[in-house]
Amino acid sequence: MEAILGKGLEKRYGKVKALDGLDIRVEYGEIYGLIGPNGSGKSTFIKSLLGIVRLDRGELFALGRRAPSKALLKDIGYMPQEPALYYNLTVEENLRFFGKLYGVPRLEEVVEEVIGLLRLEEKRRELVESLSGGMQRRVSLGAALIHKPKLLLLDEPTVGIDPVLRAELWDYFRRATKEMGATILITTHYMDEARRCDRVGFILAGRMLAEGRPEELVRGVGAEGLEEAYVKYVKG
Amino acid sequence: MLALAIAWRVFKSLRNDRRTLALIVVAPVLVMLVFGFAFAGDLRGVRLIVVSNDPVVNAELLSQHLSKDMFEVVALQDPEAAREEVEEGRAWAAVIVPQGFSLKAREGRASVQIYVDRSNVLAADRISAEIARGFSSIARAFGFRPPVTQNVTYVYGGEAGFMDAFMPGVVSIAIFFLSTFLTLVSFVLERRSQTLYRLYASPATELDIVLGYSIAFSAIAALQVVEVFAVSIVLFDVKVRGNMLLAIAAGSLLAVSGVNLGLLLSGLARNEAQAPQLMPLVTLPSILLSGVFWPIEAIPELVRPLSYVVPPTYAIEAIRAIVIKGWGIAEVWPQLGALAFFALAFMLLGVVALKRRD
């Protein structure tokens, strides 16, 4: 059974085809990277899983159930592109608010746990607006983790972040999968991040070009690295 | 001249900002219409009761000498019944012409009894003046000797000053404006910062979001009503005759409509900067149509039906009745009911607006 299974997904915005028959398969417990340039349909796919965007066609399942559905949402964590936090609340208050939305039991303990996991102890009582961009992303990840979701959707979580902070965030993604046993779907256009994934999917113009382990994809087209492999898949 | 380059840039940017462009063109017209209608219009269709026991000066004669546009004259037999019509808010004024009026008038000893509802000070004073003008016109036509004494009894608002009449309108408009505007701004921010996506992605339903905002802002509105009342009472000597809690309830119900209107409008604004541009859409019709200064009888008949779909109309009526007339739930329930209806309807629209997805 797959954590996410999509078949023939289609979505149009006016004349633009954001998803054009996308097929995707994400296995339980893995970090799956959806790799493609801006406008390739990555965000649209994530939003369709959450019901923020309505699909025109196709079949979509998550955690063994048809998606999107309201019942499914409590098992999914979502980190949007923007930090998507309340800037005039403190770190703790943000985490508590999102925890309440999910009806997290023993919320205070869980907030402590997440603050510990993301090493936010020193900033916990600071307003989010006063935090650095990297720190805001960490809180944003915390808000996505607060209800211990089985599936974590990270939409370009590292865009515009310097390489050091990106490496640090990846460390947290790994910890989340290990300590919470979550499956992660992450979208990015950074090839160095693709290497960190268990499996990746190359997406372009709303279609899946190839799916597999990074090294398989590189070998499959006789490329030197992932970047070259992507270009080769694009050229067909 | 670098200044010219900058000016040129402003015009070029406007070309691609249709919303602002539309505002620039439409706003002056809209503003003129609002102030024209709201202030320049005279009262129309005001119900005036006339009880006359005099063979000459009767309801028919009076109506001939009064402004036909302003008054809809209704003849009654019983002075007590006439007074009741005014007390119960079905007529703005009643004129009682006693027996032998025209005989006494020839000797300059005539008097009439007038009952006026002065809960809207501006309107009542206009009505009193017009009635006085009507009697002088009759006096001239029949060669009566002045004066014709007018014993005016204010059924409501005898001591009411300008602020008493003004305050219900101000508080209603302030609440409607603030709840709409604050929700609009915070909701545009929810969208732009993508916290709205987070709400959508959580088990919270659209109804939860709408209810959450409504609860918060109706509580804020309640506080604002208290504030406005406190300032009115302490600084402007306004006397509140009715139940403050009832007035607060009316304000809170109004706020719920405002909140959800803000929510609806937030779908039209793409960023916070555009949000203020939408505000004239809310404030101008509210000021124009809700009877802040003049009662809605002064609004041109063509647009008057719109007055009944603007929620502040009912809040102003209710709060004015509570503050000046001292009316209770038994009298203002229709207005509170209308406000509750709007609150519910706007909440439903809010839910529908939030459910709309790409």
XYZ file of C-alpha atoms in Angstrom:
594
model
C 0.000 0.000 0.000
C 1.264 3.465 -0.896
C 1.206 6.582 1.235
C 0.199 8.571 -1.848
C -1.084 7.247 -5.144
C -2.195 9.505 -7.961
C -3.309 8.436 -11.428
C -3.969 10.669 -14.404
C -4.331 13.845 -12.366
C -5.475 16.860 -14.343
C -5.957 20.455 -13.329
C -6.401 23.524 -15.470
C -6.301 27.177 -14.503
C -8.063 28.813 -17.421
C -5.920 27.898 -20.399
C -2.936 26.732 -18.398
C -2.640 23.036 -17.654
C -1.072 22.861 -14.218
C -1.410 19.081 -14.017
C -1.564 17.151 -17.245
C -2.135 13.502 -16.456
C 0.264 13.280 -13.524
C 0.977 9.807 -12.106
C 2.695 9.576 -8.746
C 3.472 6.898 -6.158
C 4.930 7.600 -2.725
C 5.744 4.718 -0.389
C 5.253 4.626 3.358
C 8.121 5.910 5.477
C 10.174 7.436 2.689
C 11.247 10.959 1.887
C 9.968 11.545 -1.615
C 11.210 14.539 -3.555
C 9.043 16.032 -6.259
C 11.565 17.870 -8.421
C 10.794 20.397 -11.103
C 11.104 24.033 -12.085
C 8.698 26.749 -10.950
C 5.308 26.312 -12.546
C 5.723 22.605 -13.176
C 2.733 21.680 -11.018
C 4.395 20.755 -7.724
C 2.371 23.091 -5.518
C -0.830 22.366 -7.384
C -0.344 18.679 -6.677
C 0.158 19.263 -2.950
C -2.813 21.607 -2.787
C -5.006 19.083 -4.564
C -4.098 16.486 -1.931
C -5.291 18.916 0.745
C -8.423 19.985 -1.092
C -7.184 23.566 -1.418
C -7.293 23.053 -5.187
C -9.958 20.945 -6.899
C -8.775 18.414 -9.471
C -10.528 18.288 -12.830
C -9.782 14.609 -13.366
C -7.870 11.662 -12.000
C -7.776 9.377 -8.996
C -5.944 10.321 -5.857
C -5.396 8.308 -2.685
C -3.519 9.110 0.482
C -2.899 6.773 3.426
C -5.161 4.220 1.773
C -8.133 6.552 1.531
C -9.540 8.645 -1.269
C -8.169 12.173 -1.236
C -8.916 14.912 -0.608
C -11.202 14.390 2.351
C -11.716 16.312 5.564
C -11.251 13.112 7.594
C -7.829 12.604 6.066
C -6.570 16.041 7.019
C -5.852 15.214 10.652
C -3.254 12.691 9.491
C -1.545 15.119 7.135
C 0.872 17.894 8.034
C 1.392 20.770 5.625
C 4.147 23.331 5.412
C 3.334 25.940 2.763
C 5.904 27.896 0.758
C 5.598 30.953 2.945
C 6.230 30.506 6.672
C 2.427 30.833 7.020
C 2.458 31.768 10.692
C 0.752 34.446 12.743
C 3.492 37.048 12.995
C 2.025 38.788 16.008
C 1.865 35.625 18.062
C 4.826 34.058 19.799
C 6.409 30.769 18.705
C 4.589 28.887 21.451
C 1.273 30.560 20.730
C 1.486 29.625 17.064
C 2.268 26.012 17.875
C -0.516 25.886 20.458
C -3.042 27.381 18.040
C -2.324 24.879 15.289
C -2.282 22.099 17.879
C -5.769 23.123 18.990
C -7.027 23.091 15.406
C -6.065 19.430 15.248
C -7.427 18.624 18.696
C -4.021 17.410 19.872
C -4.352 15.642 23.232
C -1.970 16.720 26.030
C -1.108 19.714 23.907
C 1.362 21.329 26.341
C 3.544 18.212 26.387
C 3.454 17.983 22.618
C 4.387 21.659 22.240
C 7.395 21.000 24.527
C 8.338 18.009 22.431
C 8.187 19.945 19.150
C 10.090 22.894 20.648
C 12.760 20.418 21.769
C 12.874 18.610 18.441
C 13.342 21.843 16.489
C 15.584 23.449 19.147
C 13.336 26.455 19.583
C 13.761 26.681 23.374
C 15.388 30.100 23.394
C 12.911 31.666 20.996
C 9.734 30.178 22.361
C 8.378 33.387 23.834
C 9.412 35.644 20.967
C 7.047 37.000 18.379
C 7.397 35.236 15.050
C 7.861 38.585 13.279
C 11.083 39.137 15.207
C 12.623 35.832 14.066
C 15.026 35.318 11.177
C 13.759 33.674 7.998
C 15.433 30.371 8.834
C 13.999 30.351 12.326
C 10.519 31.110 10.961
C 10.781 28.055 8.696
C 11.615 25.932 11.698
C 8.507 27.170 13.510
C 6.535 26.564 10.331
C 7.792 22.979 10.269
C 6.814 22.721 13.916
C 3.280 23.866 13.106
C 3.112 21.164 10.427
C 4.356 18.508 12.876
C 2.330 19.459 15.926
C -0.338 16.791 15.441
C 2.219 14.082 14.584
C 0.922 13.481 11.081
C 1.516 10.235 9.247
C 2.138 12.172 6.058
C 4.035 15.430 5.842
C 3.738 17.649 2.776
C 6.477 20.236 2.468
C 5.977 22.723 -0.341
C 9.358 24.226 -1.289
C 10.294 24.530 2.364
C 13.848 25.677 1.642
C 13.310 28.195 -1.122
C 15.287 31.390 -0.585
C 17.222 29.924 2.351
C 21.017 29.875 2.412
C 22.822 26.518 2.047
C 23.813 26.264 5.703
C 20.254 26.731 6.921
C 18.988 24.382 4.247
C 21.296 21.640 5.475
C 20.059 22.320 8.988
C 16.394 22.116 7.929
C 17.071 18.819 6.204
C 18.467 17.562 9.447
C 15.084 18.377 11.001
C 13.171 16.678 8.179
C 15.208 13.530 8.812
C 14.550 13.726 12.535
C 10.819 14.092 11.844
C 10.721 10.914 9.750
C 12.829 9.003 12.225
C 11.215 10.127 15.459
C 7.644 10.387 14.254
C 7.696 7.718 11.598
C 6.183 10.106 9.059
C 6.231 9.822 5.306
C 7.474 13.032 3.704
C 6.686 14.488 0.318
C 8.864 17.479 -0.412
C 8.893 19.698 -3.456
C 12.011 21.540 -4.518
C 13.886 22.778 -7.517
C 17.277 22.375 -5.853
C 19.048 19.327 -7.254
C 21.319 19.007 -4.216
C 18.188 18.414 -2.174
C 16.983 15.741 -4.541
C 20.046 13.686 -3.602
C 18.916 13.653 0.019
C 15.599 11.977 -0.848
C 14.933 8.238 -0.760
C 13.089 8.488 -4.046
C 12.373 11.344 -6.411
C 9.954 12.182 -9.167
C 10.909 14.503 -12.013
C 7.955 16.663 -12.939
C 7.582 19.046 -15.861
C 4.517 20.818 -17.237
C 2.254 18.781 -14.977
C 3.556 15.417 -16.141
C 5.785 12.841 -14.429
C 8.947 12.342 -16.482
C 10.512 9.677 -14.292
C 10.278 8.262 -10.801
C 12.824 6.263 -8.800
C 15.824 6.256 -6.470
C 18.189 9.117 -7.296
C 21.020 6.785 -8.271
C 18.692 4.694 -10.453
C 17.527 7.780 -12.325
C 21.126 8.896 -12.869
C 22.150 5.470 -14.088
C 19.033 5.049 -16.228
C 20.082 7.771 -18.643
C 23.815 7.370 -18.205
C 24.232 10.730 -16.561
C 26.946 11.976 -14.239
C 24.599 13.489 -11.698
C 20.950 14.283 -10.984
C 21.042 17.635 -12.705
C 22.257 16.122 -15.956
C 19.787 13.274 -15.549
C 16.908 15.748 -15.209
C 17.950 17.580 -18.364
C 18.174 14.277 -20.234
C 14.703 13.218 -19.088
C 13.338 16.607 -20.132
C 14.822 16.222 -23.589
C 13.246 12.767 -23.706
C 13.312 66.943 -15.635
C 13.367 63.747 -13.618
C 10.044 64.747 -12.093
C 8.386 64.155 -15.447
C 9.828 60.665 -15.603
C 8.360 59.939 -12.191
C 4.958 61.374 -13.097
C 4.987 59.356 -16.315
C 5.806 56.209 -14.350
C 2.772 56.811 -12.085
C 0.460 57.046 -15.102
C 1.997 53.987 -16.747
C 1.543 51.931 -13.569
C -2.071 53.031 -13.321
C -2.680 51.669 -16.784
C -2.099 48.198 -15.373
C -4.033 48.763 -12.170
C -7.615 48.790 -13.340
C -9.022 48.749 -9.853
C -7.344 51.982 -8.849
C -8.178 53.486 -12.202
C -11.846 52.636 -11.732
C -11.751 54.130 -8.252
C -10.244 57.357 -9.571
C -13.020 57.705 -12.139
C -15.970 56.457 -10.108
C -15.194 57.806 -6.629
C -16.000 61.509 -7.222
C -19.353 60.625 -8.765
C -20.135 58.214 -5.968
C -19.178 60.701 -3.276
C -21.339 63.408 -4.836
C -24.289 61.033 -5.082
C -23.904 59.987 -1.481
C -23.719 63.435 -0.051
C -26.341 64.705 -2.439
C -28.831 62.043 -1.494
C -27.920 61.883 2.155
C -28.087 65.598 2.878
C -29.847 67.446 0.082
C -32.919 65.256 -0.075
C -36.008 66.425 1.772
C -38.255 64.140 3.763
C -40.832 62.251 1.786
C -43.869 60.157 2.617
C -43.862 61.042 6.319
C -47.039 59.746 7.948
C -48.886 62.628 9.671
C -52.063 62.053 11.670
C -54.659 64.803 11.718
C -57.584 64.817 14.143
C -59.913 67.706 13.557
C -63.212 68.693 15.151
C -63.311 71.944 13.234
C -65.575 72.235 10.158
C -63.081 74.383 8.226
C -59.595 73.409 9.213
C -59.747 69.652 8.692
C -57.356 67.020 7.462
C -58.101 67.734 3.841
C -57.453 71.452 4.118
C -54.288 70.887 6.063
C -52.959 68.463 3.502
C -53.567 71.041 0.783
C -51.420 73.572 2.629
C -48.640 71.154 3.535
C -45.904 69.821 1.296
C -47.480 66.959 -0.659
C -44.145 65.257 -1.113
C -43.319 65.340 2.534
C -46.559 64.250 4.137
C -48.962 61.447 3.783
C -51.851 62.851 5.806
C -54.113 60.386 7.583
C -57.343 61.558 9.246
C -58.368 60.021 12.560
C -61.228 60.764 14.971
C -59.744 60.131 18.359
C -56.933 62.332 19.720
C -55.777 59.519 22.018
C -55.505 57.128 19.080
C -53.519 59.756 17.201
C -51.079 60.122 20.046
C -50.722 56.350 20.211
C -49.819 56.205 16.520
C -46.876 58.466 17.270
C -45.938 56.640 20.472
C -45.826 53.351 18.697
C -43.694 54.682 15.877
C -46.312 54.399 13.121
C -46.431 58.147 12.535
C -43.844 60.886 12.950
C -46.360 63.461 14.156
C -50.020 64.069 14.967
C -51.925 67.366 14.785
C -55.035 67.806 16.932
C -57.263 70.690 15.790
C -59.792 71.438 18.583
C -63.465 72.290 18.221
C -64.099 75.942 17.349
C -60.559 76.412 16.055
C -61.500 78.560 13.066
C -63.763 80.808 15.138
C -61.073 81.451 17.723
C -58.517 81.886 14.984
C -60.293 84.939 13.677
C -59.734 86.487 17.087
C -56.141 85.405 17.315
C -56.835 82.980 20.198
C -56.494 79.660 18.398
C -54.197 76.865 19.413
C -53.454 73.364 18.126
C -51.940 70.392 19.880
C -49.069 68.723 18.062
C -47.395 65.459 19.049
C -43.978 64.887 17.565
C -41.648 61.922 17.688
C -38.324 63.670 18.111
C -36.165 60.537 18.204
C -34.599 61.792 15.013
C -33.956 65.400 15.953
C -33.167 66.670 12.472
C -36.218 65.083 10.913
C -38.553 66.115 13.722
C -37.458 69.719 13.608
C -37.951 69.750 9.836
C -41.432 68.250 10.269
C -42.396 70.782 12.991
C -41.233 73.642 10.800
C -43.289 72.391 7.872
C -46.415 72.019 10.013
C -45.938 75.581 11.282
C -45.567 76.775 7.699
C -48.801 74.964 6.800
C -50.725 76.753 9.534
C -49.419 80.173 8.542
C -50.425 79.442 4.973
C -53.949 78.567 6.164
C -54.055 81.673 8.341
C -53.202 83.868 5.367
C -55.744 82.205 3.127
C -58.577 82.563 5.653
C -57.608 85.911 7.129
C -56.982 84.440 10.612
C -55.362 86.724 13.087
C -52.037 85.530 14.312
C -50.875 83.946 16.388
C -51.999 80.332 16.017
C -50.425 78.878 19.134
C -48.835 75.488 18.631
C -48.628 73.375 21.755
C -45.937 70.915 20.806
C -45.557 67.801 22.904
C -42.544 65.679 22.170
C -43.592 62.093 22.542
C -39.939 61.089 22.443
C -36.683 62.957 22.574
C -37.975 66.149 24.111
C -34.618 66.903 25.651
C -32.689 65.158 22.935
C -29.944 67.221 21.406
C -28.063 66.719 18.200
C -25.714 64.171 19.769
C -28.576 62.013 21.056
C -29.928 61.663 17.565
C -26.515 61.398 16.006
C -24.955 58.814 18.300
C -26.975 55.748 17.192
C -25.975 56.423 13.596
C -22.354 57.017 14.447
C -22.027 53.910 16.580
C -23.697 51.736 13.937
C -21.588 53.033 11.083
C -18.435 52.793 13.184
C -19.153 49.186 14.108
C -20.055 48.179 10.591
C -17.031 49.899 9.131
C -14.560 48.576 11.685
C -15.757 44.994 11.693
C -15.753 44.906 7.899
C -12.418 46.623 7.547
C -10.565 44.715 10.272
C -11.811 41.394 8.955
C -10.985 42.388 5.408
C -7.427 43.315 6.340
C -6.777 40.326 8.564
C -8.294 37.999 6.009
C -6.288 39.394 3.145
C -3.291 38.779 5.400
C -4.460 35.206 6.090
C -4.548 34.618 2.367
C -1.285 36.303 1.545
C 0.725 34.803 4.370
C -0.849 31.436 3.458
C -2.090 30.810 6.992
C -5.452 30.404 5.271
C -4.001 27.404 3.437
C -3.006 26.025 6.794
C -6.558 26.507 8.038
C -7.892 24.827 4.899
C -5.436 21.962 5.394
C -6.541 21.481 9.003
C -9.708 19.779 10.262
C -11.227 23.251 10.793
C -14.227 23.728 8.516
C -15.207 26.896 6.681
C -17.968 27.295 9.251
C -15.381 27.156 12.043
C -13.449 29.967 10.389
C -16.548 32.105 9.837
C -17.810 31.480 13.375
C -14.416 32.146 14.904
C -14.121 35.516 13.243
C -17.755 36.359 13.996
C -17.415 35.565 17.695
C -14.229 37.598 18.048
C -15.531 40.638 16.227
C -18.986 40.687 17.762
C -17.246 40.762 21.155
C -15.052 43.610 19.918
C -18.185 45.397 18.663
C -19.807 45.004 22.070
C -16.810 46.733 23.599
C -17.026 49.495 21.016
C -20.699 50.091 21.743
C -19.846 50.455 25.417
C -17.056 52.897 24.542
C -19.239 55.039 22.296
C -21.986 55.064 24.914
C -19.563 56.010 27.650
C -18.168 58.930 25.647
C -21.665 60.050 24.621
C -22.955 59.949 28.158
C -19.955 61.478 29.895
C -18.874 64.100 27.369
C -21.998 64.862 25.380
C -24.627 64.355 28.031
C -26.580 61.855 25.965
C -29.343 60.172 27.965
C -29.877 56.493 27.408
C -33.475 55.685 28.270
C -33.595 52.037 27.326
C -31.616 48.928 28.096
C -27.916 49.245 27.270
C -27.543 45.473 26.912
C -30.127 45.486 24.165
C -28.213 48.192 22.316
C -25.001 46.209 22.734
C -26.753 43.139 21.323
C -27.864 45.147 18.284
C -24.290 46.363 17.755
C -22.874 42.860 18.087
C -25.342 41.415 15.597
C -24.433 44.174 13.173
C -20.751 43.327 13.611
C -21.357 39.735 12.505
C -22.709 41.015 9.171
C -19.696 43.296 8.877
C -17.255 40.477 9.607
C -18.666 38.268 6.913
C -18.915 41.107 4.441
C -15.206 41.667 5.073
C -14.633 37.990 4.433
C -16.533 38.178 1.150
C -14.612 41.261 0.071
C -11.282 39.672 0.969
C -11.767 37.392 -2.003
C -11.738 40.476 -4.229
C -8.571 42.035 -2.859
C -5.317 40.463 -3.873
C -3.219 42.242 -1.280
C -3.567 44.491 1.739
C -3.002 47.577 -0.383
C -6.145 46.871 -2.380
C -8.269 46.314 0.691
C -8.795 50.018 1.484
C -9.929 50.572 -2.088
C -12.871 48.304 -1.438
C -13.960 50.240 1.599
C -15.944 52.955 -0.222
C -18.114 50.089 -1.444
C -19.085 49.490 2.158
C -19.019 52.897 3.769
C -20.666 55.001 1.081
C -23.828 52.912 0.676
C -24.062 52.557 4.452
C -23.956 56.291 5.004
C -26.168 56.938 2.013
C -28.857 54.390 2.661
C -29.087 53.624 6.343
C -30.567 56.869 7.624
C -27.644 58.087 9.708
C -28.781 61.702 9.581
C -32.123 61.776 7.845
C -34.650 59.017 8.285
C -34.891 56.719 5.286
C -38.085 58.540 4.286
C -35.781 61.227 2.896
C -34.061 58.811 0.522
C -35.268 59.019 -3.083
C -37.879 56.348 -3.685
C -35.898 54.832 -6.502
C -33.064 53.766 -4.238
C -35.007 53.411 -0.999
C -35.570 49.659 -1.330
C -31.786 49.309 -1.050
C -32.002 50.831 2.413
C -33.717 47.698 3.574
C -30.856 45.467 2.481
C -28.185 47.495 4.296
C -27.760 46.039 7.800
C -26.830 49.336 9.557
C -30.349 50.631 8.758
C -31.787 48.227 11.330
C -29.068 48.812 13.897
C -29.590 52.566 13.693
C -33.351 52.185 14.064
C -32.981 49.790 16.973
C -30.327 51.750 18.848
C -32.121 55.059 18.278
C -35.351 53.572 19.613
C -33.579 52.089 22.626
C -31.593 55.215 23.453
C -34.187 57.931 22.830
C -37.542 56.231 23.059
C -36.524 53.828 25.775
C -38.040 50.985 23.840
C -37.434 47.404 24.890
C -37.302 44.033 23.216
C -41.095 44.050 22.772
C -40.776 46.990 20.363
C -37.394 46.531 18.709
C -37.567 42.796 18.022
C -38.307 43.348 14.319
C -35.035 45.288 13.941
C -33.095 42.781 16.029
C -34.681 40.003 14.002
C -33.609 41.684 10.773
C -30.075 42.076 12.135
C -30.010 38.420 13.169
C -31.267 37.458 9.738
C -28.521 39.469 8.050
C -25.906 38.062 10.409
C -26.969 34.519 9.489
C -27.279 35.252 5.786
C -23.871 36.930 5.670
C -22.348 34.033 7.595
C -23.745 31.616 5.039
C -22.347 33.748 2.236
C -19.022 33.802 4.089
C -18.976 30.008 4.247
C -19.831 29.780 0.549
C -17.087 32.269 -0.304
C -14.534 30.271 1.667
C -15.641 27.008 0.103
C -14.965 28.407 -3.331
C -11.652 26.971 -4.437
C -9.562 27.151 -7.560
